[in-house]
Amino acid sequence: MTIAADNIIEVRGLTKRFHGFAAISNVDLDVRRQSIHALIGPNGAGKTTFFNLITKVHQPSGGSIRFNGEDITNEDPARVARRGIVRSFQISAIFPRMTVAENVRIALQRPKGTSFHFWRSESSLSVLEDRVDELLAAVGLEHMRDQTAAGLPYGRKRALEFATTLAVEPELLLLDEPTSGLGTEDVERIAALIRSVSANRTILMVEHNLSIVARLADKITVLARGKILAEGTYAEVSTDPRVIEAYIGGEE
Ligand SMILES: Nc1ncnc2c1ncn2[C@@H]1O[C@H](COP(=O)(O)OP(=O)(O)O)[C@@H](O)[C@H]1O
Ligand SMILES: [Mg+2]
């Protein structure tokens, strides 16, 4: 393995123009394997667009994206999802009339590469049920397994969405504002959850809550107006005058 194998994602010169406007402009970004990497920046900086480029919801106007050393720049969204690049709340929808456990079971049975046939075989049903229980325990919903999803408090719905996302076993998990709209207690729950699921995967997250970013992220990339403004640890970027200017300077 070469040094480059330490990076799960390598983006070079990535550009996305919408009718001539560059939402992402010549961005170079590496994501280290098994790290938590945060993408921050003022509203309109291009964070969601960057996610949409990685998941191939948008085709880049220029540049390249490598995942595990392979060029995925021209692949379609289904192909990159099968590779293990999964955005929370994108593939996974919650079925409100189903129970918590049924939602996770459906997510596990969703076609994905070879696991489709594995989970479908009758003999593997007990394996499937064990996995449902494992995932519910991982997000702290085991005691709510037979409740209807629609009846869950908002923070618990977010946890259920998390479980259905983990069901597809993402190698690279993209989280776009995972704590937005949550109260303090649920923010802490989701933060702990992100930390615990990061053990054997890579997480790239857009997050506005800077105290969460400070606690969770190994590395932070600051975007502003489609370009990288700064990169480093929280201590490094939070004291960078250009970053302070971008946040205070009134884009938001
Ligand atoms: N589909 C689109 N068509 C046109 N403009 C877009 C589209 N998506 C995003 N933009 C523009 O790109 C810029 C970056 O948006 P976005 O990536 O959503 O920023 P962020 O997530 O950092 O708030 C914004 O100016 C936005 O209006
Ligand atoms: Mg956004």
XYZ file of N, CA and C and ligand atoms in Angstrom:
784
model
N 0.834 -1.204 0.000
C 0.000 0.000 0.000
C 0.872 1.259 0.000
N 0.461 2.209 -0.793
C 1.195 3.469 -0.850
C 0.645 4.414 0.210
N 1.332 5.528 0.372
C 0.888 6.539 1.344
C -0.531 7.012 1.006
N -0.817 7.104 -0.311
C -2.117 7.612 -0.750
C -3.266 6.764 -0.227
N -3.000 5.510 0.111
C -4.050 4.620 0.594
C -4.610 5.067 1.940
N -3.909 5.968 2.616
C -4.435 6.513 3.867
C -5.632 7.431 3.652
N -5.785 7.891 2.396
C -6.916 8.748 2.084
C -8.022 7.931 1.438
N -9.217 8.034 1.979
C -10.343 7.329 1.372
C -10.888 8.143 0.196
N -10.812 9.469 0.342
C -11.271 10.380 -0.718
C -10.138 11.328 -1.088
N -9.948 11.484 -2.399
C -8.998 12.488 -2.890
C -9.680 13.278 -4.003
N -9.913 14.533 -3.700
C -10.594 15.411 -4.646
C -9.562 16.391 -5.184
N -9.561 16.565 -6.507
C -8.604 17.489 -7.111
C -9.297 18.422 -8.104
N -9.073 19.710 -7.891
C -9.575 20.715 -8.831
C -11.076 20.695 -9.046
N -11.806 20.247 -8.022
C -13.250 20.049 -8.197
C -13.969 21.396 -8.379
N -14.775 21.433 -9.413
C -15.497 22.659 -9.757
C -16.926 22.306 -10.139
N -17.883 23.097 -9.639
C -19.268 22.942 -10.075
C -19.858 24.312 -10.360
N -20.240 24.491 -11.610
C -20.867 25.751 -11.988
C -22.348 25.539 -12.243
N -23.151 26.444 -11.722
C -24.583 26.468 -12.031
C -24.812 27.720 -12.875
N -25.124 27.547 -14.131
C -25.355 28.682 -15.036
C -24.240 29.716 -14.905
N -22.999 29.239 -14.908
C -21.864 30.160 -14.875
C -21.392 30.536 -13.478
N -22.239 30.311 -12.459
C -21.854 30.635 -11.087
C -21.140 29.439 -10.444
N -19.902 29.673 -9.961
C -19.126 28.566 -9.392
C -19.479 28.346 -7.927
N -20.309 27.341 -7.662
C -20.680 27.000 -6.283
C -19.523 26.296 -5.592
N -18.738 25.544 -6.380
C -17.507 24.904 -5.909
C -16.436 25.233 -6.939
N -15.310 25.750 -6.449
C -14.334 26.292 -7.373
C -12.927 25.749 -7.102
N -12.500 24.812 -7.933
C -11.114 24.326 -7.892
C -10.692 23.821 -6.505
N -11.519 22.970 -5.928
C -11.261 22.479 -4.566
C -10.410 21.195 -4.579
N -9.340 21.206 -3.774
C -8.524 20.012 -3.504
C -8.815 19.601 -2.063
N -9.196 18.359 -1.871
C -9.510 17.943 -0.493
C -9.248 16.456 -0.319
N -8.529 16.115 0.742
C -8.283 14.714 1.091
C -9.020 14.390 2.374
N -9.651 13.234 2.394
C -10.276 12.748 3.629
C -9.526 11.503 4.071
N -8.984 11.555 5.260
C -8.235 10.403 5.783
C -9.166 9.286 6.208
N -8.755 8.089 5.873
C -9.533 6.913 6.261
C -9.708 6.852 7.784
N -10.931 6.476 8.194
C -11.260 6.292 9.612
C -11.065 7.548 10.451
N -11.344 8.685 9.801
C -11.311 9.932 10.558
C -12.707 10.543 10.551
N -12.900 11.527 11.412
C -14.093 12.365 11.334
C -13.613 13.713 10.794
N -14.117 14.044 9.607
C -13.690 15.253 8.910
C -14.896 16.180 8.802
N -14.749 17.400 9.270
C -15.878 18.341 9.219
C -15.671 19.378 8.128
N -16.774 19.700 7.473
C -16.794 20.740 6.453
C -17.657 21.853 7.017
N -17.045 23.014 7.225
C -17.822 24.121 7.782
C -17.696 25.332 6.870
N -18.508 26.349 7.164
C -18.453 27.571 6.365
C -19.804 28.251 6.383
N -19.809 29.529 6.028
C -21.064 30.281 6.050
C -22.103 29.694 5.090
N -23.343 30.066 5.278
C -24.403 29.650 4.356
C -24.042 30.027 2.930
N -24.293 29.120 2.021
C -24.018 29.386 0.612
C -22.575 29.122 0.229
N -21.768 28.605 1.153
C -20.343 28.372 0.886
C -20.116 27.262 -0.141
N -21.091 26.345 -0.267
C -20.939 25.242 -1.218
C -20.840 23.869 -0.567
N -21.139 23.800 0.720
C -20.979 22.553 1.467
C -21.904 21.442 0.945
N -23.180 21.774 0.794
C -24.124 20.765 0.305
C -23.807 20.399 -1.144
N -23.412 21.379 -1.926
C -23.023 21.104 -3.312
C -21.839 20.133 -3.343
N -20.895 20.333 -2.436
C -19.736 19.430 -2.369
C -20.197 18.000 -2.081
N -21.107 17.847 -1.135
C -21.668 16.520 -0.842
C -22.355 15.938 -2.080
N -23.104 16.784 -2.771
C -23.820 16.319 -3.959
C -22.867 15.904 -5.078
N -21.675 16.475 -5.076
C -20.662 16.072 -6.064
C -20.060 14.721 -5.686
N -19.775 14.540 -4.393
C -19.185 13.278 -3.933
C -20.149 12.114 -4.167
N -21.443 12.358 -3.908
C -22.442 11.293 -4.076
C -22.942 11.217 -5.517
N -22.434 12.124 -6.360
C -22.740 12.149 -7.792
C -24.187 12.523 -8.111
N -24.840 13.175 -7.140
C -26.154 13.770 -7.431
C -25.956 14.846 -8.496
N -24.825 15.571 -8.381
C -24.423 16.529 -9.422
C -23.199 16.005 -10.153
N -23.137 16.238 -11.440
C -21.915 15.975 -12.192
C -20.991 17.185 -12.047
N -19.702 16.951 -11.766
C -18.779 18.087 -11.663
C -18.626 18.802 -13.022
N -18.345 20.096 -12.967
C -18.016 20.823 -14.203
C -16.539 20.625 -14.530
N -15.742 20.261 -13.506
C -14.323 20.011 -13.722
C -13.705 19.352 -12.514
N -12.519 18.787 -12.722
C -11.804 18.165 -11.607
C -12.096 16.685 -11.482
N -11.552 16.082 -10.423
C -11.690 14.633 -10.259
C -11.937 14.252 -8.807
N -12.576 13.079 -8.657
C -12.848 12.514 -7.331
C -12.362 11.073 -7.340
N -11.478 10.739 -6.404
C -11.044 9.351 -6.248
C -11.539 8.821 -4.921
N -12.037 7.585 -4.940
C -12.492 6.905 -3.727
C -11.723 5.603 -3.637
N -11.031 5.384 -2.532
C -10.189 4.197 -2.386
C -9.252 4.018 -3.586
N -8.739 5.133 -4.060
C -7.767 5.095 -5.152
C -8.365 4.966 -6.538
N -9.699 4.795 -6.624
C -10.331 4.633 -7.944
C -11.064 5.896 -8.355
N -10.954 6.223 -9.617
C -11.595 7.424 -10.144
C -13.104 7.203 -10.268
N -13.875 7.963 -9.503
C -15.340 7.811 -9.541
C -16.019 9.037 -10.151
N -15.191 9.914 -10.737
C -15.706 11.196 -11.224
C -16.912 11.044 -12.144
N -16.893 10.001 -12.972
C -17.968 9.876 -13.958
C -18.979 8.778 -13.633
N -18.963 8.319 -12.392
C -19.913 7.268 -12.030
C -21.272 7.859 -11.637
N -22.297 7.004 -11.674
C -23.631 7.501 -11.309
C -23.880 7.282 -9.808
N -24.929 7.922 -9.258
C -25.179 7.862 -7.808
C -25.342 6.435 -7.279
N -26.009 5.568 -8.039
C -26.230 4.193 -7.561
C -24.909 3.448 -7.425
N -24.030 3.666 -8.391
C -22.727 3.000 -8.372
C -21.901 3.439 -7.158
N -21.849 4.732 -6.886
C -21.037 5.185 -5.748
C -21.675 4.764 -4.422
N -23.010 4.660 -4.389
C -23.671 4.156 -3.170
C -23.270 2.705 -2.937
N -23.219 1.923 -4.019
C -22.806 0.514 -3.872
C -21.357 0.399 -3.432
N -20.566 1.378 -3.795
C -19.166 1.375 -3.341
C -19.058 1.626 -1.839
N -20.139 2.174 -1.238
C -20.107 2.411 0.204
C -20.058 3.873 0.602
N -20.346 4.753 -0.378
C -20.450 6.181 -0.056
C -21.920 6.478 0.160
N -22.288 6.746 1.403
C -23.706 6.872 1.720
C -23.953 8.158 2.495
N -24.934 8.884 2.024
C -25.298 10.118 2.693
C -26.518 9.866 3.558
N -26.413 10.251 4.794
C -27.548 10.043 5.695
C -28.731 10.843 5.201
N -29.901 10.268 5.350
C -31.174 10.884 4.999
C -31.347 11.019 3.491
N -30.416 10.481 2.704
C -30.575 10.534 1.253
C -31.197 9.238 0.768
N -30.552 8.120 1.071
C -31.076 6.836 0.652
C -32.164 6.383 1.620
N -31.929 6.666 2.886
C -32.849 6.147 3.893
C -34.014 7.079 4.120
N -35.203 6.583 3.881
C -36.409 7.313 4.239
C -37.056 6.530 5.369
N -37.740 7.230 6.222
C -38.469 6.552 7.293
C -39.897 6.312 6.816
N -40.363 5.079 6.988
C -41.754 4.776 6.657
C -42.579 4.977 7.924
N -43.392 6.046 7.966
C -44.016 6.464 9.222
C -44.968 5.446 9.830
N -45.642 4.643 9.000
C -46.631 3.709 9.563
C -46.006 2.407 10.025
N -44.760 2.187 9.660
C -44.088 0.964 10.109
C -43.480 1.180 11.489
N -43.187 0.076 12.147
C -42.541 0.186 13.457
C -41.064 0.519 13.260
N -40.453 0.853 14.374
C -39.023 1.150 14.398
C -38.231 -0.047 13.848
N -38.543 -1.249 14.357
C -37.812 -2.449 13.936
C -38.057 -2.744 12.447
N -39.297 -2.564 11.993
C -39.603 -2.824 10.579
C -38.826 -1.890 9.656
N -38.668 -0.644 10.086
C -37.904 0.308 9.281
C -36.459 -0.144 9.107
N -35.878 -0.653 10.181
C -34.484 -1.105 10.098
C -34.390 -2.374 9.251
N -35.386 -3.255 9.399
C -35.403 -4.501 8.616
C -35.469 -4.202 7.121
N -36.347 -3.267 6.743
C -36.481 -2.864 5.334
C -35.144 -2.321 4.809
N -34.506 -1.513 5.653
C -33.221 -0.930 5.237
C -32.186 -2.026 5.009
N -32.208 -3.054 5.863
C -31.251 -4.162 5.721
C -31.526 -4.975 4.462
N -32.791 -5.001 4.033
C -33.161 -5.809 2.865
C -33.071 -5.044 1.558
N -32.683 -3.776 1.673
C -32.560 -2.948 0.477
C -31.447 -3.514 -0.409
N -31.695 -3.576 -1.714
C -30.653 -4.132 -2.579
C -29.366 -3.321 -2.511
N -28.299 -4.010 -2.279
C -26.998 -3.336 -2.246
C -25.934 -4.377 -2.535
N -25.446 -4.372 -3.755
C -24.400 -5.328 -4.114
C -24.846 -6.748 -3.846
N -23.995 -7.516 -3.205
C -24.281 -8.932 -2.989
C -25.104 -9.183 -1.732
N -25.150 -8.199 -0.815
C -25.849 -8.420 0.447
C -27.343 -8.654 0.212
N -27.862 -8.169 -0.909
C -29.260 -8.367 -1.280
C -29.658 -9.834 -1.183
N -28.895 -10.691 -1.860
C -29.229 -12.112 -1.890
C -29.039 -12.762 -0.528
N -28.018 -12.315 0.166
C -27.742 -12.861 1.482
C -28.935 -12.659 2.420
N -29.390 -11.417 2.527
C -30.471 -11.122 3.466
C -31.806 -11.709 3.011
N -31.960 -11.934 1.721
C -33.242 -12.420 1.218
C -33.456 -13.907 1.473
N -32.376 -14.634 1.614
C -32.554 -16.078 1.751
C -33.251 -16.390 3.079
N -34.199 -17.312 3.035
C -35.038 -17.630 4.206
C -34.197 -18.034 5.403
N -33.135 -18.761 5.125
C -32.315 -19.282 6.219
C -31.599 -18.176 6.981
N -31.550 -16.996 6.397
C -30.806 -15.941 7.072
C -31.718 -15.011 7.876
N -32.994 -15.371 8.003
C -33.927 -14.476 8.705
C -33.542 -14.203 10.154
N -33.040 -15.217 10.854
C -32.664 -14.973 12.247
C -31.413 -14.103 12.313
N -30.536 -14.260 11.326
C -29.358 -13.389 11.238
C -29.829 -11.952 11.030
N -30.839 -11.805 10.185
C -31.408 -10.491 9.908
C -31.971 -9.874 11.193
N -32.732 -10.658 11.950
C -33.322 -10.146 13.193
C -32.249 -9.752 14.208
N -31.181 -10.532 14.266
C -30.077 -10.180 15.162
C -29.464 -8.838 14.780
N -29.340 -8.643 13.463
C -28.741 -7.393 12.975
C -29.666 -6.205 13.271
N -30.983 -6.421 13.134
C -31.958 -5.374 13.483
C -31.749 -4.963 14.939
N -31.659 -5.959 15.831
C -31.493 -5.669 17.257
C -30.179 -4.952 17.544
N -29.131 -5.386 16.846
C -27.816 -4.751 17.022
C -27.866 -3.266 16.660
N -28.490 -2.980 15.505
C -28.552 -1.597 15.034
C -29.418 -0.741 15.956
N -30.521 -1.311 16.435
C -31.387 -0.563 17.359
C -30.647 -0.270 18.656
N -29.877 -1.237 19.120
C -29.095 -1.023 20.338
C -28.035 0.054 20.112
N -27.445 0.036 18.912
C -26.378 1.003 18.605
C -26.876 2.444 18.677
N -28.145 2.654 18.338
C -28.680 4.020 18.367
C -29.595 4.267 19.578
N -29.643 3.303 20.476
C -30.416 3.472 21.707
C -31.926 3.418 21.528
N -32.384 2.625 20.556
C -33.834 2.543 20.308
C -34.414 1.163 20.592
N -33.645 0.301 21.240
C -34.113 -1.074 21.436
C -35.430 -1.148 22.215
N -35.614 -0.231 23.157
C -36.847 -0.253 23.958
C -38.041 0.335 23.200
N -37.807 0.887 22.004
C -38.897 1.477 21.221
C -39.144 0.683 19.946
N -38.614 -0.520 19.863
C -38.590 -1.262 18.608
C -39.967 -1.507 17.992
N -41.003 -1.670 18.841
C -42.331 -1.981 18.300
C -43.259 -0.769 18.204
N -42.686 0.409 18.451
C -43.487 1.629 18.281
C -43.539 2.027 16.815
N -44.617 2.711 16.450
C -44.734 3.222 15.083
C -43.774 4.395 14.910
N -43.084 4.418 13.778
C -42.076 5.462 13.550
C -42.674 6.861 13.657
N -43.898 7.024 13.144
C -44.546 8.348 13.156
C -44.681 8.916 14.562
N -44.807 8.034 15.558
C -45.028 8.491 16.927
C -43.760 8.854 17.687
N -42.615 8.660 17.075
C -41.359 8.947 17.780
C -41.142 10.443 17.917
N -40.551 10.876 19.052
C -40.119 12.275 19.135
C -39.074 12.542 18.044
N -38.955 13.828 17.645
C -38.098 14.189 16.513
C -36.658 13.675 16.637
N -36.094 13.834 17.828
C -34.705 13.393 18.036
C -34.544 11.891 17.846
N -35.583 11.137 18.228
C -35.540 9.681 18.077
C -35.722 9.273 16.626
N -36.478 10.071 15.881
C -36.596 9.811 14.433
C -35.224 9.944 13.767
N -34.480 10.948 14.207
C -33.136 11.165 13.672
C -32.258 9.944 13.983
N -32.412 9.414 15.190
C -31.649 8.219 15.578
C -32.054 7.030 14.702
N -33.357 6.921 14.409
C -33.825 5.830 13.549
C -33.275 5.980 12.124
N -33.269 7.212 11.629
C -32.677 7.455 10.312
C -31.210 7.025 10.311
N -30.551 7.304 11.409
C -29.149 6.910 11.568
C -29.006 5.396 11.468
N -29.892 4.683 12.159
C -29.831 3.214 12.145
C -30.064 2.671 10.727
N -31.011 3.270 10.000
C -31.298 2.774 8.643
C -30.141 3.098 7.688
N -29.428 4.179 7.993
C -28.252 4.509 7.178
C -27.118 3.523 7.465
N -26.923 3.224 8.755
C -25.865 2.278 9.130
C -26.158 0.879 8.588
N -27.445 0.589 8.341
C -27.843 -0.732 7.847
C -27.158 -1.065 6.520
N -26.903 -0.061 5.714
C -26.268 -0.326 4.416
C -24.743 -0.371 4.523
N -24.255 -0.316 5.753
C -22.829 -0.446 6.034
C -21.940 0.466 5.203
N -22.160 1.770 5.366
C -21.351 2.721 4.613
C -19.884 2.682 5.032
N -19.009 2.762 4.058
C -17.583 2.882 4.386
C -17.262 4.362 4.613
N -17.909 5.195 3.800
C -17.808 6.649 3.972
C -19.213 7.184 4.211
N -19.420 7.725 5.398
C -20.728 8.227 5.782
C -20.705 9.752 5.707
N -21.608 10.308 4.900
C -21.713 11.758 4.772
C -22.907 12.236 5.588
N -22.668 13.163 6.494
C -23.739 13.686 7.339
C -23.889 15.178 7.078
N -25.050 15.586 6.577
C -25.283 17.012 6.315
C -26.113 17.594 7.461
N -25.454 18.319 8.336
C -26.065 18.961 9.495
C -26.850 17.975 10.371
N -26.164 16.975 10.905
C -26.854 15.936 11.675
C -27.542 16.434 12.944
N -27.115 17.575 13.488
C -27.740 18.031 14.737
C -28.728 19.175 14.523
N -28.958 19.560 13.250
C -29.826 20.717 13.034
C -31.247 20.431 13.518
N -31.834 21.386 14.164
C -33.210 21.274 14.633
C -33.392 20.456 15.902
N -32.291 20.008 16.490
C -32.404 19.176 17.698
C -32.182 20.011 18.957
N -32.829 19.600 20.035
C -32.595 20.219 21.333
C -31.289 19.723 21.929
N -30.845 20.401 22.988
C -29.533 20.116 23.593
C -29.301 18.638 23.888
N -30.316 18.003 24.488
C -30.156 16.609 24.885
C -29.963 15.704 23.663
N -30.767 15.945 22.614
C -30.649 15.142 21.394
C -29.348 15.437 20.649
N -28.880 16.678 20.716
C -27.593 17.027 20.101
C -26.493 16.175 20.734
N -26.545 16.075 22.062
C -25.535 15.277 22.776
C -25.640 13.799 22.392
N -26.891 13.311 22.261
C -27.094 11.913 21.870
C -26.512 11.627 20.492
N -26.809 12.531 19.535
C -26.332 12.323 18.163
C -24.804 12.440 18.116
N -24.253 13.374 18.889
C -22.797 13.528 18.927
C -22.133 12.245 19.437
N -22.713 11.680 20.479
C -22.167 10.431 21.034
C -22.292 9.297 20.015
N -23.411 9.324 19.292
C -23.658 8.312 18.268
C -22.640 8.415 17.122
N -22.385 9.638 16.685
C -21.402 9.857 15.614
C -20.046 9.336 16.058
N -19.693 9.689 17.304
C -18.420 9.221 17.852
C -18.355 7.690 17.858
N -19.442 7.040 18.312
C -19.383 5.581 18.458
C -19.397 4.870 17.102
N -20.113 5.402 16.109
C -20.137 4.715 14.809
C -18.903 5.039 13.970
N -18.094 5.998 14.428
C -16.912 6.370 13.648
C -15.782 5.355 13.806
N -15.949 4.412 14.729
C -14.863 3.485 15.052
C -14.262 2.796 13.825
N -15.089 2.238 12.967
C -14.516 1.509 11.831
C -14.984 2.050 10.485
N -15.303 3.337 10.457
C -15.638 3.942 9.174
C -15.160 5.377 9.131
N -15.381 6.011 7.989
C -14.963 7.394 7.812
C -16.206 8.276 7.765
N -16.131 9.396 8.428
C -17.282 10.307 8.451
C -16.863 11.677 7.945
N -17.627 12.151 6.959
C -17.453 13.525 6.477
C -18.743 14.246 6.827
N -18.647 15.277 7.642
C -19.864 15.931 8.098
C -19.863 17.433 7.924
N -21.027 17.940 7.479
C -21.266 19.379 7.489
C -21.980 19.661 8.795
N -21.459 20.586 9.571
C -22.083 20.832 10.874
C -21.919 22.298 11.252
N -23.038 22.908 11.657
C -23.005 24.317 12.067
C -22.649 24.485 13.539
N -22.924 23.439 14.324
C -22.665 23.528 15.757
C -21.156 23.351 16.003
N -20.479 24.483 16.222
C -19.015 24.447 16.291
C -18.495 23.745 17.539
N -19.296 23.676 18.584
C -18.810 22.946 19.767
C -18.796 21.440 19.479
N -19.751 20.989 18.651
C -19.746 19.583 18.225
C -18.550 19.322 17.306
N -18.321 20.247 16.386
C -17.180 20.124 15.474
C -15.873 20.066 16.266
N -15.761 20.955 17.254
C -14.545 21.012 18.069
C -14.291 19.688 18.775
N -15.374 19.070 19.252
C -15.221 17.826 20.012
C -15.024 16.601 19.142
N -15.652 16.591 17.955
C -15.651 15.363 17.152
C -14.606 15.310 16.039
N -14.363 16.447 15.414
C -13.612 16.402 14.155
C -12.104 16.276 14.353
N -11.508 15.345 13.619
C -10.047 15.227 13.588
C -9.465 16.334 12.718
N -10.219 16.680 11.678
C -9.745 17.697 10.736
C -10.943 18.506 10.258
N -10.706 19.766 10.007
C -11.777 20.667 9.589
C -11.348 21.398 8.325
N -12.245 21.413 7.350
C -12.027 22.215 6.156
C -13.062 23.334 6.168
N -12.575 24.563 6.007
C -13.484 25.710 5.988
C -13.672 26.161 4.550
N -14.916 26.142 4.110
C -15.260 26.595 2.767
C -15.881 27.980 2.852
N -15.579 28.818 1.882
C -16.271 30.104 1.751
C -16.311 30.450 0.275
N -17.486 30.786 -0.201
C -17.681 31.130 -1.622
C -17.079 30.086 -2.558
N -17.291 28.817 -2.190
C -16.890 27.722 -3.076
C -15.425 27.353 -3.047
N -14.649 28.054 -2.192
C -13.210 27.779 -2.133
C -12.786 27.404 -0.721
N -11.664 26.687 -0.632
C -11.135 26.361 0.695
C -10.414 27.574 1.267
N -10.886 27.942 2.470
C -10.344 29.117 3.138
C -9.254 28.703 4.115
N -9.456 27.594 4.783
C -8.493 27.115 5.777
C -8.755 25.642 6.037
N -7.738 24.987 6.579
C -7.861 23.570 6.884
C -6.955 23.237 8.059
N -7.422 22.367 8.943
C -6.574 21.973 10.064
C -7.406 21.504 11.235
N -6.801 21.522 12.412
C -7.535 21.146 13.621
C -8.446 22.302 14.013
N -9.311 22.055 14.978
C -10.203 23.120 15.439
C -9.391 24.296 15.974
N -8.362 23.996 16.748
C -7.524 25.062 17.314
C -6.912 25.912 16.206
N -6.516 25.248 15.121
C -5.895 25.979 14.013
C -6.900 26.852 13.255
N -8.017 26.242 12.833
C -8.926 27.023 11.985
C -9.703 28.094 12.776
N -9.974 27.801 14.058
C -10.800 28.751 14.813
C -10.041 30.027 15.170
N -8.715 29.981 15.065
C -7.930 31.179 15.363
C -7.421 31.844 14.086
N -7.790 31.260 12.927
C -7.328 31.804 11.653
C -8.112 33.090 11.319
N -7.417 34.211 11.160
C -8.111 35.489 10.913
C -9.054 35.439 9.692
N -8.674 34.659 8.659
C -9.537 34.585 7.462
C -10.853 33.890 7.785
N -10.772 32.907 8.694
C -11.986 32.179 9.082
C -12.882 33.077 9.930
N -12.262 33.776 10.868
C -13.025 34.692 11.727
C -13.718 35.738 10.859
N -12.987 36.258 9.904
C -13.526 37.268 8.981
C -14.717 36.708 8.185
N -14.585 35.482 7.702
C -15.659 34.881 6.897
C -16.927 34.688 7.717
N -16.740 34.349 8.990
C -17.913 34.128 9.839
C -18.522 35.431 10.335
N -17.636 36.369 10.685
C -18.146 37.623 11.241
C -18.430 38.617 10.118
N -17.719 38.419 9.024
C -17.759 39.375 7.916
C -19.083 39.475 7.167
N -20.093 38.736 7.633
C -21.449 39.006 7.199
C -21.949 38.337 5.938
N -21.444 37.124 5.639
C -22.055 36.371 4.540
C -23.359 35.753 5.005
N -23.458 35.540 6.332
C -24.623 34.814 6.843
C -25.623 35.788 7.456
N -29.043 23.275 -8.071
C -28.579 24.519 -7.982
N -28.781 25.425 -8.967
C -28.304 26.679 -8.863
N -27.583 27.138 -7.839
C -27.332 26.285 -6.829
C -27.811 24.945 -6.834
N -27.402 24.334 -5.674
C -26.713 25.256 -4.991
N -26.664 26.436 -5.676
C -25.981 27.644 -5.241
O -24.665 27.291 -4.875
C -24.251 28.017 -3.711
C -23.833 27.022 -2.648
O -24.992 26.365 -2.134
P -24.899 25.194 -1.076
O -23.967 24.172 -1.585
O -26.277 24.763 -0.781
O -24.260 25.949 0.168
P -24.178 25.511 1.702
O -24.631 24.097 1.831
O -22.744 25.725 2.084
O -25.057 26.466 2.453
C -25.413 28.889 -3.314
O -25.197 30.186 -3.824
C -26.592 28.225 -3.977
O -27.585 29.174 -4.291
Mg -26.148 23.171 2.991
